[in-house]
C-alpha positions as a printed NumPy array, in Angstrom:
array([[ 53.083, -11.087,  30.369],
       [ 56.03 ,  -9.171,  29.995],
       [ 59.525, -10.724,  30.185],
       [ 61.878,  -8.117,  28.781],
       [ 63.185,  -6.924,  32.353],
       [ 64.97 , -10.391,  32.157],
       [ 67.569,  -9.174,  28.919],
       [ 70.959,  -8.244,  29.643],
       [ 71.65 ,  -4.581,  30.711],
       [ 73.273,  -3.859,  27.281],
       [ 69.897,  -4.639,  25.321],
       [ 67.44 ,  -2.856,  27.521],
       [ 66.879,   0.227,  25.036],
       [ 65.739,  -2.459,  22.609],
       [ 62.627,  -2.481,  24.481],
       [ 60.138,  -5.628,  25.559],
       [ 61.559,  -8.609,  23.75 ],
       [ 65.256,  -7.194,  23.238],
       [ 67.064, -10.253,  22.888],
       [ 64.722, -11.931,  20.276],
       [ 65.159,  -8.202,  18.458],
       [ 69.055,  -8.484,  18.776],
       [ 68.778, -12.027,  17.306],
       [ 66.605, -11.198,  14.29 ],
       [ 68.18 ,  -7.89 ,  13.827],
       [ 71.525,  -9.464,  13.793],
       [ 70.503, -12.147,  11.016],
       [ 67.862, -11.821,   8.947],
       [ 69.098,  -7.838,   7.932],
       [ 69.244,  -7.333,   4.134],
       [ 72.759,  -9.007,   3.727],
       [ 71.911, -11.987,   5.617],
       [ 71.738, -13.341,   2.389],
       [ 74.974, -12.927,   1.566],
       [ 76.384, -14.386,   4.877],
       [ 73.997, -17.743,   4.982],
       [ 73.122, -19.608,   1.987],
       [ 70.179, -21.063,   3.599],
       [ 67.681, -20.425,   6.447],
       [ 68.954, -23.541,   8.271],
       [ 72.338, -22.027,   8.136],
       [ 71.348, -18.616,   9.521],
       [ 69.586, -20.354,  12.834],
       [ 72.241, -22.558,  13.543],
       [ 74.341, -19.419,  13.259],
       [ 72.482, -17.685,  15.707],
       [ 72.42 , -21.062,  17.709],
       [ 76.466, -20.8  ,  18.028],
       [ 76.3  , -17.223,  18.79 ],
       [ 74.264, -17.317,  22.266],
       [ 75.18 , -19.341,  25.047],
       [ 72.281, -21.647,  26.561],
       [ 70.771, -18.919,  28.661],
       [ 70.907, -16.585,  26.43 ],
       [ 69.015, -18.897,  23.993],
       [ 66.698, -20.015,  26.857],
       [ 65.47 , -16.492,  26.86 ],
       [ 65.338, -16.31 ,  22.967],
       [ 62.898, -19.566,  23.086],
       [ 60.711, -17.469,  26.215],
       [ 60.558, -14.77 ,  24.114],
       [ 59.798, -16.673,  20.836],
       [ 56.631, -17.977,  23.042],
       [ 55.364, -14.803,  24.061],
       [ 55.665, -13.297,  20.889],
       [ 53.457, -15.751,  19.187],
       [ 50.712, -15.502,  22.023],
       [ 49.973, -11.659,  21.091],
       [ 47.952, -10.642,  18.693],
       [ 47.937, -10.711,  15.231],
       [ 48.807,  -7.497,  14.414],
       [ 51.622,  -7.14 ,  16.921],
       [ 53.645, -10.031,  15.59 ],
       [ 53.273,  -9.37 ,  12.266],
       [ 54.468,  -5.62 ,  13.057],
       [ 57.592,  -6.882,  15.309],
       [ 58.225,  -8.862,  12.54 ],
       [ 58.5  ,  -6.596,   9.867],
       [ 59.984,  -3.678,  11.976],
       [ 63.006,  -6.651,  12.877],
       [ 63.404,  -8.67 ,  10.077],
       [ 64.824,  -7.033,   6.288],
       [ 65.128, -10.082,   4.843],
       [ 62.723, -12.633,   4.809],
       [ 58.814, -11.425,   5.069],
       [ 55.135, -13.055,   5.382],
       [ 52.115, -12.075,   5.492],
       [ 50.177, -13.182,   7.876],
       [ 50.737, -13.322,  11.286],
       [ 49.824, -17.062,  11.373],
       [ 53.019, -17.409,   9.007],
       [ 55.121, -15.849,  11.252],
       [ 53.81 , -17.907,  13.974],
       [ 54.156, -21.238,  12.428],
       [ 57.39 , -20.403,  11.091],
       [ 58.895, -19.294,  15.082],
       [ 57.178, -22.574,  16.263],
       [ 58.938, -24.895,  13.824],
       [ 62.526, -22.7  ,  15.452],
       [ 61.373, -23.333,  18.927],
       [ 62.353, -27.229,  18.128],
       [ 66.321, -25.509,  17.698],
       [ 66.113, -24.079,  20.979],
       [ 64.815, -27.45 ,  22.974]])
């Protein structure tokens, strides 16, 4: 399944999954840290920042990324996400899921 033909004109050279790229990319780089003092605060952040539909198709995107395979979402991970790292791709996964609850 692939839902990235549904992201805004100005993300399309992000590639499949652009807004949930612009989202991560935007706060979890390596001064995230600096700008949220907690990982609670940087979600709500990115909460406020997109209007519903645009978080609508952060939460579709969330889902599809944590149906692929192992080694894809632990690769779009890291290749998005400076600041805060797992391991496994489970990790990753159960750590998205719990964030799908912001979204709903």
């Amino acid at each position: 399944m692939t839902i990235s033909f549904i992201d805004p004109p100005q993300l399309r050279h992000l590639g499949e999954l652009a807004s949930l790229k612009k989202a991560i990319l935007a706060h979890f780089d390596g001064d995230s840290g600096l700008r949220f003092h907690s990982d609670e605060e940087r979600w709500q952040a990115i909460l406020r920042h997109y209007s519903p539909a645009q978080r609508s198709l952060i939460a579709a995107q969330i889902r599809e990324l944590i149906s692929r395979a192992d080694a894809v979402i632990l690769k779009f991970w890291d290749q998005h996400s400076d600041y805060y790292p797992f391991e496994t791709a489970d990790a990753v996964r159960q750590y998205l899921r719990t964030k799908l609850e912001l979204f709903e």
